[in-house]
Tab-separated table of C-alpha atoms in Angstrom:
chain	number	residue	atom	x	y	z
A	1	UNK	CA	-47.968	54.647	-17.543
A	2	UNK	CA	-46.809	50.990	-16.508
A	3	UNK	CA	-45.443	48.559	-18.791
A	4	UNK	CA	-48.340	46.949	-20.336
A	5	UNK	CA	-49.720	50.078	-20.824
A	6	UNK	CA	-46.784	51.473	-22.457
A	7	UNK	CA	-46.411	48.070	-24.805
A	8	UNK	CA	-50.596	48.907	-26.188
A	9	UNK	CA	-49.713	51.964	-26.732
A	10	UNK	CA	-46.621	51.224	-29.020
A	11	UNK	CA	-48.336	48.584	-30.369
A	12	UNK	CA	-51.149	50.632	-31.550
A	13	UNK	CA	-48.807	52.969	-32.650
A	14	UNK	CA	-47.202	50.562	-34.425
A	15	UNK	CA	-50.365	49.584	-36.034
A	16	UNK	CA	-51.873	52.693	-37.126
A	17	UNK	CA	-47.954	53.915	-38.146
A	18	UNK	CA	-47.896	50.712	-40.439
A	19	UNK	CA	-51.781	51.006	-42.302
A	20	UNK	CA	-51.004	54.723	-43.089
A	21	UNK	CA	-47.593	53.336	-44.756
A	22	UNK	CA	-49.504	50.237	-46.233
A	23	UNK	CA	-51.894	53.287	-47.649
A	24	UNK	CA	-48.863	55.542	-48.542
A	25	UNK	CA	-48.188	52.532	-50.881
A	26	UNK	CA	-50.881	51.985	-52.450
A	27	UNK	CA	-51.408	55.997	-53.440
A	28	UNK	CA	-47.642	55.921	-55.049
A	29	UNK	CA	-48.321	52.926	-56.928
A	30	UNK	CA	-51.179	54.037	-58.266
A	31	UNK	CA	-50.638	58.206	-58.532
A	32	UNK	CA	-46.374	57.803	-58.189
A	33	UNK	CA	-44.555	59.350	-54.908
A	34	UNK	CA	-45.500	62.760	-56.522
A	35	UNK	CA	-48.786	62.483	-56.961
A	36	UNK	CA	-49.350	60.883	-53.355
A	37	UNK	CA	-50.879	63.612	-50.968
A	38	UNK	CA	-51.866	63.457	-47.160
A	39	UNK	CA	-55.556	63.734	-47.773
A	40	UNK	CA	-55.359	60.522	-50.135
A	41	UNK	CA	-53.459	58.676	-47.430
A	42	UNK	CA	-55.777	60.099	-44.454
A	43	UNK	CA	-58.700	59.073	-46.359
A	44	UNK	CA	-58.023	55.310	-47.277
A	45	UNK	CA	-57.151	54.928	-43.451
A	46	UNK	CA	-60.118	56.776	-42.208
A	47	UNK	CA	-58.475	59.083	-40.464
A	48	UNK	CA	-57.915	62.884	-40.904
A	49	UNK	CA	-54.886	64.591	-42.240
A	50	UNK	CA	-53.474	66.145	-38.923
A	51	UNK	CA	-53.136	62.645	-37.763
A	52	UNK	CA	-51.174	61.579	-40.426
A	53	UNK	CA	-49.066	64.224	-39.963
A	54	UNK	CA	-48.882	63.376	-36.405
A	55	UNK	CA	-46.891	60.359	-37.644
A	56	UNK	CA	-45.306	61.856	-40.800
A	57	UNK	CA	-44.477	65.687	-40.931
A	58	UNK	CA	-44.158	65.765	-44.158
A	59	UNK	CA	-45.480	63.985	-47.475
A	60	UNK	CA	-41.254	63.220	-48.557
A	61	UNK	CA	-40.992	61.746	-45.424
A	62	UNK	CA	-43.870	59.614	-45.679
A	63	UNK	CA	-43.170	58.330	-49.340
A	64	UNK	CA	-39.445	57.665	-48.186
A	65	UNK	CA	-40.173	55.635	-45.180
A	66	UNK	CA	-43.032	53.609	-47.781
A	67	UNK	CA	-39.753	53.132	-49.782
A	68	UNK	CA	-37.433	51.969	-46.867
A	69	UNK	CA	-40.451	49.855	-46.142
A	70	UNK	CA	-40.189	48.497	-49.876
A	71	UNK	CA	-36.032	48.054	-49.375
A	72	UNK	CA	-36.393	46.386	-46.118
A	73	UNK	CA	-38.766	43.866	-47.358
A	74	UNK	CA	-36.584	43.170	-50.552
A	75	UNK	CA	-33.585	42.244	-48.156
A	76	UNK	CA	-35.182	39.810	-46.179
A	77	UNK	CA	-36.628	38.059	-49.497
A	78	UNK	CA	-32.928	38.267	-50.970
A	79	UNK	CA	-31.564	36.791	-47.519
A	80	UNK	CA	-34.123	34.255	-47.199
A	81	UNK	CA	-33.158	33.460	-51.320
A	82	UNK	CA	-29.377	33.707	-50.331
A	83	UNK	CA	-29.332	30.874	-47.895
A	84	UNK	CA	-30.057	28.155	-50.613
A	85	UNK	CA	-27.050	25.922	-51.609
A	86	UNK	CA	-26.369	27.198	-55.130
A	87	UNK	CA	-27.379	29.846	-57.487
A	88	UNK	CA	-30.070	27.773	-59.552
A	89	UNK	CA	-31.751	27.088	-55.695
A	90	UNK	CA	-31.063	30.808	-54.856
A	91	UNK	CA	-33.202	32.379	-58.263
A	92	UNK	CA	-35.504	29.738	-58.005
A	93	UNK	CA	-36.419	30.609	-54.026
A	94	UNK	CA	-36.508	34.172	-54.998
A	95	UNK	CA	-38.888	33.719	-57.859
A	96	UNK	CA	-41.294	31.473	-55.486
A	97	UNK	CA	-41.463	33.888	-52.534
A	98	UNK	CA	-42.020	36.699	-55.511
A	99	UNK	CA	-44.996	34.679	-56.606
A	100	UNK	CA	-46.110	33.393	-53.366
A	101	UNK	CA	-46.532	37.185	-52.356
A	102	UNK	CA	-48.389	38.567	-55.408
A	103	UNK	CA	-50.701	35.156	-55.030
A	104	UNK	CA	-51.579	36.894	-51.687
A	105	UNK	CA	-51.449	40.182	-52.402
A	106	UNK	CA	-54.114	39.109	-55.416
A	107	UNK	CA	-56.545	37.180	-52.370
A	108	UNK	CA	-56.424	39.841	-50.612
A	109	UNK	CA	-54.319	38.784	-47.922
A	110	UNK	CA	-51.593	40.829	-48.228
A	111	UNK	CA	-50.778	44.765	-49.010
A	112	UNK	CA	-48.903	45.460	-51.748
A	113	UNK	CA	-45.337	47.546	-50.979
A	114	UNK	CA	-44.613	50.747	-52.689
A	115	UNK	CA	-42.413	50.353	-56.281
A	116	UNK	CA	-39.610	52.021	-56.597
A	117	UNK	CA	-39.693	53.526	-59.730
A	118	UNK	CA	-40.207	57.272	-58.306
A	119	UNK	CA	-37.363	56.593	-56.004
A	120	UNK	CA	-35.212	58.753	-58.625
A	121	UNK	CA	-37.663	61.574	-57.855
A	122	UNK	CA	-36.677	62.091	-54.235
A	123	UNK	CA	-34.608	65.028	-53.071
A	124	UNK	CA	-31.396	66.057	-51.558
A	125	UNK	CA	-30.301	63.629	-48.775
A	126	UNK	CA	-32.780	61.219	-48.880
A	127	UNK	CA	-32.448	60.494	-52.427
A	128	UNK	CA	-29.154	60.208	-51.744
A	129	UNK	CA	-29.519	57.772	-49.028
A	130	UNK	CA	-32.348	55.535	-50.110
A	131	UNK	CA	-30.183	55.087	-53.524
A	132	UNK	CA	-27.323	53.904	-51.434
A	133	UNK	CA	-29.701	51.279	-50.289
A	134	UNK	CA	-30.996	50.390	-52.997
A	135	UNK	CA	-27.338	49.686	-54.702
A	136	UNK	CA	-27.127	47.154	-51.799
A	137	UNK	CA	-30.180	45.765	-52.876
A	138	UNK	CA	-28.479	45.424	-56.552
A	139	UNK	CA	-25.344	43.956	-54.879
A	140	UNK	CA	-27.176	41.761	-52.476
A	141	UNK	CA	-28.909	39.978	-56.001
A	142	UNK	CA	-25.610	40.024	-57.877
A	143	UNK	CA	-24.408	38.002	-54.781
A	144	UNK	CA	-26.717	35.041	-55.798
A	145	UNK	CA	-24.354	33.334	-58.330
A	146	UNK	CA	-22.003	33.414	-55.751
A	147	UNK	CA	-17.869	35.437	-56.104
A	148	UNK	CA	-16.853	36.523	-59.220
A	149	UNK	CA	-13.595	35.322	-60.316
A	150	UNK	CA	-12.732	38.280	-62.268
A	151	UNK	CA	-14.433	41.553	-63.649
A	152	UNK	CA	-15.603	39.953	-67.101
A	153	UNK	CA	-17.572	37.927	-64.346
A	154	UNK	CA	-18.765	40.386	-62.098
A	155	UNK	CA	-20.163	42.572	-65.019
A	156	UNK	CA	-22.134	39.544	-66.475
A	157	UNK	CA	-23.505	38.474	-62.888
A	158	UNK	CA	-24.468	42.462	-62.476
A	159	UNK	CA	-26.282	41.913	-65.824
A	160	UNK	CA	-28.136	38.528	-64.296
A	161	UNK	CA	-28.808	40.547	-61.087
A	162	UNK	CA	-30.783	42.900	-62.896
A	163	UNK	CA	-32.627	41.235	-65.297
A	164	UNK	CA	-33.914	38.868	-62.419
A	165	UNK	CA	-34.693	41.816	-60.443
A	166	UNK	CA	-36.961	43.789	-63.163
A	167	UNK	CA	-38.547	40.551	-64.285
A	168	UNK	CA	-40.186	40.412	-60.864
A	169	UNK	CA	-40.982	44.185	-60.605
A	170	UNK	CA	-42.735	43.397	-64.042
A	171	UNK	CA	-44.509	40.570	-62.692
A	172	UNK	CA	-47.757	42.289	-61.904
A	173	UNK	CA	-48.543	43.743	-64.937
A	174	UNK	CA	-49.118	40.867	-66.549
A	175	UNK	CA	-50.045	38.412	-63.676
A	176	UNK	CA	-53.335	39.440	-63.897
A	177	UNK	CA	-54.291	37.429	-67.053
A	178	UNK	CA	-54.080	34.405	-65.152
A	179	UNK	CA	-55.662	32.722	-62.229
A	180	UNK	CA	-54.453	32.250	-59.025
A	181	UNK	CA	-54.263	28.694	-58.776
A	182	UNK	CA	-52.373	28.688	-61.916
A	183	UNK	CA	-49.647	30.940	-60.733
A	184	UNK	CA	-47.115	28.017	-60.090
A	185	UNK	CA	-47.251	26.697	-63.276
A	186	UNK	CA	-46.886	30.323	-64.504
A	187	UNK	CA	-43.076	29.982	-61.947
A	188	UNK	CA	-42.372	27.302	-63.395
A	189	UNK	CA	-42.288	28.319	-66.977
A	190	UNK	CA	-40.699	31.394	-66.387
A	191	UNK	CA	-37.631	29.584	-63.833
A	192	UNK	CA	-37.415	27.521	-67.116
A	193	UNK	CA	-36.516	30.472	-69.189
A	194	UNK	CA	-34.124	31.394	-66.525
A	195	UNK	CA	-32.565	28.533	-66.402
A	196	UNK	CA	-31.915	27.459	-69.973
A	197	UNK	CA	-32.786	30.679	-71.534
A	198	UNK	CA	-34.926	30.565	-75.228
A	199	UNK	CA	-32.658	29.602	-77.812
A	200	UNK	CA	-32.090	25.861	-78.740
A	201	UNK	CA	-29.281	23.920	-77.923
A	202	UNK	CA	-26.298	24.402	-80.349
A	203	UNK	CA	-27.721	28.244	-81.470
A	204	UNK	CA	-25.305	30.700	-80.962
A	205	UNK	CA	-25.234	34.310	-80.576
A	206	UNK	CA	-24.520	35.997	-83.874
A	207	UNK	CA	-27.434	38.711	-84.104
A	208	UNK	CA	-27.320	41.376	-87.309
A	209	UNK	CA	-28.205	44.969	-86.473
A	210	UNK	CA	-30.953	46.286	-88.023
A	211	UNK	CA	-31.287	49.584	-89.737
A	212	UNK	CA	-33.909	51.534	-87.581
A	213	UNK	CA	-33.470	54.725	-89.129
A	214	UNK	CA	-36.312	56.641	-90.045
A	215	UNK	CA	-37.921	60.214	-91.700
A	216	UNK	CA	-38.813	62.797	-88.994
A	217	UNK	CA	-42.425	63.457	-89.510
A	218	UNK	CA	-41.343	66.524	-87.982
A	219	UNK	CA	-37.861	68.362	-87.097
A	220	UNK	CA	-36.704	68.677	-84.050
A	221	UNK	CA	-39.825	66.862	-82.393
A	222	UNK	CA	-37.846	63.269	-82.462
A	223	UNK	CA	-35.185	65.360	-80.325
A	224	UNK	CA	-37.561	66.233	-77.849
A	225	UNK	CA	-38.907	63.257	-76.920
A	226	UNK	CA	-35.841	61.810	-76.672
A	227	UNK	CA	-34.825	64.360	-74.229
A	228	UNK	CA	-38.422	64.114	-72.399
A	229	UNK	CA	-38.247	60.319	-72.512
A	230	UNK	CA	-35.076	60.650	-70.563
A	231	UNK	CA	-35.728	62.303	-67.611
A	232	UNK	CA	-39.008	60.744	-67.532
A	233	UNK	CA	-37.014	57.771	-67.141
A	234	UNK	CA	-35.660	59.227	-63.897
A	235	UNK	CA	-37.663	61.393	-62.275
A	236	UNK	CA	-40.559	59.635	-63.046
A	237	UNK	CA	-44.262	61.095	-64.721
A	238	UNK	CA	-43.926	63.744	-61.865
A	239	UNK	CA	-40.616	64.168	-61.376
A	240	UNK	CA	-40.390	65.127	-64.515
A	241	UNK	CA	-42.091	69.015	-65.206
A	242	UNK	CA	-42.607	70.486	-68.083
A	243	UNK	CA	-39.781	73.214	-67.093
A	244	UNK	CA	-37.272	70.467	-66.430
A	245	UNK	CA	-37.981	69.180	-69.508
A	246	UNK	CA	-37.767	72.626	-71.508
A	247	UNK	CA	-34.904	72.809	-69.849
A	248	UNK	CA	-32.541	70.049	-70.707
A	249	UNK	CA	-33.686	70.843	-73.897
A	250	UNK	CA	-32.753	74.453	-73.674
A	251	UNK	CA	-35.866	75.812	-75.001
A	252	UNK	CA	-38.921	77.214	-73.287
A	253	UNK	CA	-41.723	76.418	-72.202
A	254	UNK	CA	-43.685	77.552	-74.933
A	255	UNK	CA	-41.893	75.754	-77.369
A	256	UNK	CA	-43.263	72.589	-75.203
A	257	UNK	CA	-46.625	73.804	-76.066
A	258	UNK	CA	-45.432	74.026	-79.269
A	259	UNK	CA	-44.857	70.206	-80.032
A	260	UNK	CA	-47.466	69.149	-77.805
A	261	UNK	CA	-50.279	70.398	-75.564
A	262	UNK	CA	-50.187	68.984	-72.351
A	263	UNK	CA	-47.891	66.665	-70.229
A	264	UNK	CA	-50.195	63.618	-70.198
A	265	UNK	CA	-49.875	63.908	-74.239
A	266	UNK	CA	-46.244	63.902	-73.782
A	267	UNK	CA	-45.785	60.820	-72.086
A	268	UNK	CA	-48.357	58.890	-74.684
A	269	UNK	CA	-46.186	60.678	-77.680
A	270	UNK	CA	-43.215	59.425	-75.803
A	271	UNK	CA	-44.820	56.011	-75.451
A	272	UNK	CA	-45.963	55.480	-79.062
A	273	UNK	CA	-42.138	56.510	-79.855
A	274	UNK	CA	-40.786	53.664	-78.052
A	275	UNK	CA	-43.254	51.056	-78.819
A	276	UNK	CA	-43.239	51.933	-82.616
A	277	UNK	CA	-39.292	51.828	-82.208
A	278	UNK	CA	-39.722	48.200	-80.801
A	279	UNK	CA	-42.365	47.168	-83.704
A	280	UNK	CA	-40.155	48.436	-86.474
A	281	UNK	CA	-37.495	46.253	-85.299
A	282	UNK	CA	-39.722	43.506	-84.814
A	283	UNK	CA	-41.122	43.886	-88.268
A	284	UNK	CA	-37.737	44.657	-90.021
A	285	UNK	CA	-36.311	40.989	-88.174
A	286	UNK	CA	-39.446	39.272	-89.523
A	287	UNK	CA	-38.241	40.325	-93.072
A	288	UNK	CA	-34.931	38.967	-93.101
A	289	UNK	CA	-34.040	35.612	-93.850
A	290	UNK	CA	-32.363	32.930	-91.569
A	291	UNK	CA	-33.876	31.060	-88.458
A	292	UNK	CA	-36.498	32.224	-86.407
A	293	UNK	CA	-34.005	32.353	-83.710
A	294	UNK	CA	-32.412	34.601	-85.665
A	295	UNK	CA	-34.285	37.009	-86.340
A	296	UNK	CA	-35.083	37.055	-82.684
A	297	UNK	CA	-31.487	37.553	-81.585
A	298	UNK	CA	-31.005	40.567	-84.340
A	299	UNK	CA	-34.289	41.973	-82.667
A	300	UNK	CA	-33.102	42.068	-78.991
A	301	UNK	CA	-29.109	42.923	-80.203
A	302	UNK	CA	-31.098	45.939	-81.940
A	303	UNK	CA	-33.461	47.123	-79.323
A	304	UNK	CA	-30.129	46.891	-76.869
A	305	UNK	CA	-27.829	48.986	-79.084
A	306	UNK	CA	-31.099	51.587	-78.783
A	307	UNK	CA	-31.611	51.383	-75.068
A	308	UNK	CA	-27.233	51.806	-74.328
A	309	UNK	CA	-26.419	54.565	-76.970
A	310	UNK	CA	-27.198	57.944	-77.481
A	311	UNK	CA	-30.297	56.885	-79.674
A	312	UNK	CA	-32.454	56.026	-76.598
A	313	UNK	CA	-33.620	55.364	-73.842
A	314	UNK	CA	-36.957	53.978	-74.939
A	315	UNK	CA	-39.693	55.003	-72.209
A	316	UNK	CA	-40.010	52.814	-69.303
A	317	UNK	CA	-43.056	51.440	-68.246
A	318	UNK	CA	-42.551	52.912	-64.646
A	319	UNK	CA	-44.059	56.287	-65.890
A	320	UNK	CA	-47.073	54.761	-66.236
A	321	UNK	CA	-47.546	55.471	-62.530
A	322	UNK	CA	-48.692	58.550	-61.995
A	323	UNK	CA	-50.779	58.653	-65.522
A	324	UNK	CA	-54.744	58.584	-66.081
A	325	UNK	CA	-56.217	55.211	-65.673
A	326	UNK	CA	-57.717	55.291	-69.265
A	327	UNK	CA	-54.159	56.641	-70.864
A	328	UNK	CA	-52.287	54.135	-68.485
A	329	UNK	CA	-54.714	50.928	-69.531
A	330	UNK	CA	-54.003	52.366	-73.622
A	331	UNK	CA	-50.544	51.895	-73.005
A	332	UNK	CA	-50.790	48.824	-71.655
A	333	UNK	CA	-52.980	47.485	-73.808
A	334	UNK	CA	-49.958	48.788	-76.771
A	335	UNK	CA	-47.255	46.950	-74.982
A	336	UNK	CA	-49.218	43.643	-74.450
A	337	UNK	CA	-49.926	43.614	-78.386
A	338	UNK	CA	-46.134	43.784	-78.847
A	339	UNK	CA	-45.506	41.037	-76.129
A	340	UNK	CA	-47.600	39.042	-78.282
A	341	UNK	CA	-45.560	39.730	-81.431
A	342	UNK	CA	-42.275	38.527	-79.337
A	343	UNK	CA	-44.527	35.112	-78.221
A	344	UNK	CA	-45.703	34.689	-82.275
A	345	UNK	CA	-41.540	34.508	-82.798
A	346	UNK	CA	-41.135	32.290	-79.975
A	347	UNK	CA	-43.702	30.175	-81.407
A	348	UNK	CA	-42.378	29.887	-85.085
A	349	UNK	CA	-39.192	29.816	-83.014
A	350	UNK	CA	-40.395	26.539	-81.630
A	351	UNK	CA	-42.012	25.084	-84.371
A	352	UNK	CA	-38.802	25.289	-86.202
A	353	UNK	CA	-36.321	24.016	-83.635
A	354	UNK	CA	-34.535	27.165	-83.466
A	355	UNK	CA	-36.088	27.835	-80.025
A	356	UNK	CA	-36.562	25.880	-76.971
A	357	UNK	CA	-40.079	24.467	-76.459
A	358	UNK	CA	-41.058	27.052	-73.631
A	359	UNK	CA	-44.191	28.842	-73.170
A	360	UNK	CA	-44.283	31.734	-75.586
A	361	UNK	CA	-46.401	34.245	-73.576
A	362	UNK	CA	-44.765	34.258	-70.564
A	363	UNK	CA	-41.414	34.205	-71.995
A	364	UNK	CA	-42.434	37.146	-73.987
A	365	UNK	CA	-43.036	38.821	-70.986
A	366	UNK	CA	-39.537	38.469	-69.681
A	367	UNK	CA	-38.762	39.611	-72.647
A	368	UNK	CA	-40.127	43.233	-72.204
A	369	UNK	CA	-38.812	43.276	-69.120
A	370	UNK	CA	-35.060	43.126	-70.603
A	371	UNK	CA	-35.866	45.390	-72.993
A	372	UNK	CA	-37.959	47.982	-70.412
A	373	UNK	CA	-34.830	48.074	-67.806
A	374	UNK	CA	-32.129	48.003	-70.066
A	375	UNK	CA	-31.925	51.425	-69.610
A	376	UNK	CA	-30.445	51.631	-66.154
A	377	UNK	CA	-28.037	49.462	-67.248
A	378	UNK	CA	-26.278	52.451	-69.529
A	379	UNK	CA	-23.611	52.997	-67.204
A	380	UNK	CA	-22.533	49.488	-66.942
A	381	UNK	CA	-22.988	49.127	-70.195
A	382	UNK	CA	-20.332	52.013	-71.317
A	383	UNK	CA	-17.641	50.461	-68.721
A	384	UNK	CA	-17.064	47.334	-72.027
A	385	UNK	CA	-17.096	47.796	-75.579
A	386	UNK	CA	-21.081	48.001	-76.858
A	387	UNK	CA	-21.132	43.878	-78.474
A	388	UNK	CA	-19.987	42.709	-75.050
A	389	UNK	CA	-22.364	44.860	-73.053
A	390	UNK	CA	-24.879	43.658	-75.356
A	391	UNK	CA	-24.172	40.290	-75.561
A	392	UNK	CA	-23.470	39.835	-71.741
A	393	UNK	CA	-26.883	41.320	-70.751
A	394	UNK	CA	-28.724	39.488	-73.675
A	395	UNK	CA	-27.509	35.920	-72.476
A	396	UNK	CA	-29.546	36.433	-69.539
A	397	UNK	CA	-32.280	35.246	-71.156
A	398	UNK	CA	-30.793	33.944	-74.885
A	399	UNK	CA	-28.976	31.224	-72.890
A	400	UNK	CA	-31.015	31.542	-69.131
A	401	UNK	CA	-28.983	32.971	-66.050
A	402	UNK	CA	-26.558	30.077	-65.144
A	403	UNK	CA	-24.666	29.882	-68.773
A	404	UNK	CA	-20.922	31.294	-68.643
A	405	UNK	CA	-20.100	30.797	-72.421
A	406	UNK	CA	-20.463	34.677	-73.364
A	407	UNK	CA	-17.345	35.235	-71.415
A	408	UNK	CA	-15.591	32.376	-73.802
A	409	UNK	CA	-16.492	35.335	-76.680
């Protein structure tokens, strides 16, 4: 073969080698890493599965270089972020090329790359390896606001890292409720929330814990999702068998069928667990008396103490990959109605003067987003007593992502 044969050839390699990954993607997003197989792949490409195979031996090899392909492409946005002059620039760039891509992605312009919320789920050295990169990924955010003087520092710019991180993984489930054209103004409001957070100037951060202790409707059963909700957490919908779970729990598998009768039931029992966790802390702050901004604060300090002690996790919205479209659009449809409770406290919020005048709905959706990921954050979290943990990773959004006074506390 001479060279311009040889370059077609590896270009059409190349080509074929990237739609089978772009289709890789688009089955894990929509069935989780799992639930991807070869003839799903093969079929959106148009091509049979011995060629896939051809390209990809097997289907963990295939959903880990869709992953790489993920981590590669969140670099060069974090580099391309990184080379602005200061950390406001920095967030802001990495917010625009976030929304710039999904604008495409939504036109039809662009493929969508694989999430990473089955990356968990992966095996043996890969896992191992693909976790290492994405901790750079982590490190290569945290590295936006710049050296940390000391560790009080480094902890809250981890915190910052990762709430700026999961607010753009959460960007496309609720994107879709607006128009394209209107997706800068969307950037806008939400780099506003960043930046000077939701309270009003002169609020402080004094939240009251609220008592979310409740009646078992049945024993034991509260115990078990907690345990299920767990390692659905992170192994993902599919990751996450039914022996696995019966398991941890040290019971078997019949007692699963016991409490429940089939996994997709699970996950919604685990759902409605978590959401009515987050709605009896929303209605328990709209009870008490003080500022609206109060009440608010005392919700998220609440939710936070849930998500980084033994009393949670709540469920992520991750394992909704992987789940029936008519059980995954329920859930959503649950979790929206509670985003709009958080934007009906932002408005009275507002109203008041307790809050900043910022637009309710999408900063409600930020909102879930601190709440959702909070949960991978249980590790840094136990490095500092629990008010500091909580009170570093609420200022991300309580005072937006450039305000150091929570390490005056």
């Amino acid at each position: 073969m001479n060279a311009p044969e040889k370059v077609a050839g590896t270009k059409r390699f190349q080509a074929k080698r990237d739609a089978i990954l772009a289709a890789a993607a688009d089955a894990i997003n929509e069935q989780s890493a799992k639930g991807m197989t070869f003839a799903d792949v093969a079929r959106r490409v148009g091509l049979n599965t011995t060629s896939v195979t051809y390209y990809f031996k097997r289907k963990e090899d295939l959903a880990a270089a869709a992953f790489e392909q993920t981590l590669d492409r969140l670099a060069a946005m974090l580099d391309e972020a990184g080379a602005e002059a200061d950390p406001q620039a920095r967030v802001a760039r990495y917010l625009t090329i976030n929304m710039e891509r999904l604008a495409r992605i939504r036109r039809g312009d662009e493929r969508d790359f694989a999430i990473l919320s089955d990356l968990r789920a992966m095996e043996g050295p890969v896992k191992r390896a693909l976790l290492e990169r994405w901790r750079g990924i982590f490190r290569k955010t945290r590295s936006l606001w710049g050296p940390a003087a000391n560790r009080a520092q480094t902890d809250l710019h981890g915190a910052r890292a990762h709430v700026l991180l999961e607010n753009t993984f959460w960007l496309p489930a609720w994107l879709a409720r607006y128009e394209v054209d209107e997706y800068p103004r969307v950037e806008a409001r939400l780099m506003e929330v960043f930046r000077s957070g939701i309270a009003a100037p002169g609020q402080a951060w004094a939240p009251e814990m609220l008592d979310l202790e409740h009646d078992e409707p049945e024993p034991g059963r509260d115990a078990f999702l907690l345990a299920a909700t767990r390692l659905i957490n992170e192994l993902g919908y599919r990751g996450a068998s039914v022996q696995k779970i019966a398991s941890e729990l040290n019971v078997t598998k019949g007692s699963f069928y016991h409490h429940l009768d089939a996994k997709d039931e699970l996950v919604i029992a685990c759902y409605k667990r978590s959401f009515d966790i987050i709605a009896d802390a929303q209605r328990l702050a709209e009870s008490h008396a003080g500022s609206h901004w109060q009440r608010l604060e005392s919700t998220m300090a609440t939710l936070l103490d849930v998500q980084f002690s033994e009393r949670g996790p709540l469920l992520r919205t991750t394992a909704l990959s992987g789940l029936p479209p008519r059980v995954r659009s329920t859930m959503i449809d649950r979790s929206n109605r509670i985003a709009r409770r958080f934007a009906g406290m932002l408005s009275d919020g507002i109203a008041e003067g307790s809050i900043r005048p910022i637009d309710p709905l999408v900063a409600s959706q930020a909102l879930m987003a601190l709440q959702n990921a909070a949960f991978d954050m249980r590790k840094w979290a136990s490095a500092m007593p629990r008010g500091q943990a909580i009170a570093f990773y609420a200022s991300t959004l309580a005072f937006g992502l450039f305000d150091d006074k929570v390490l005056e506390g």
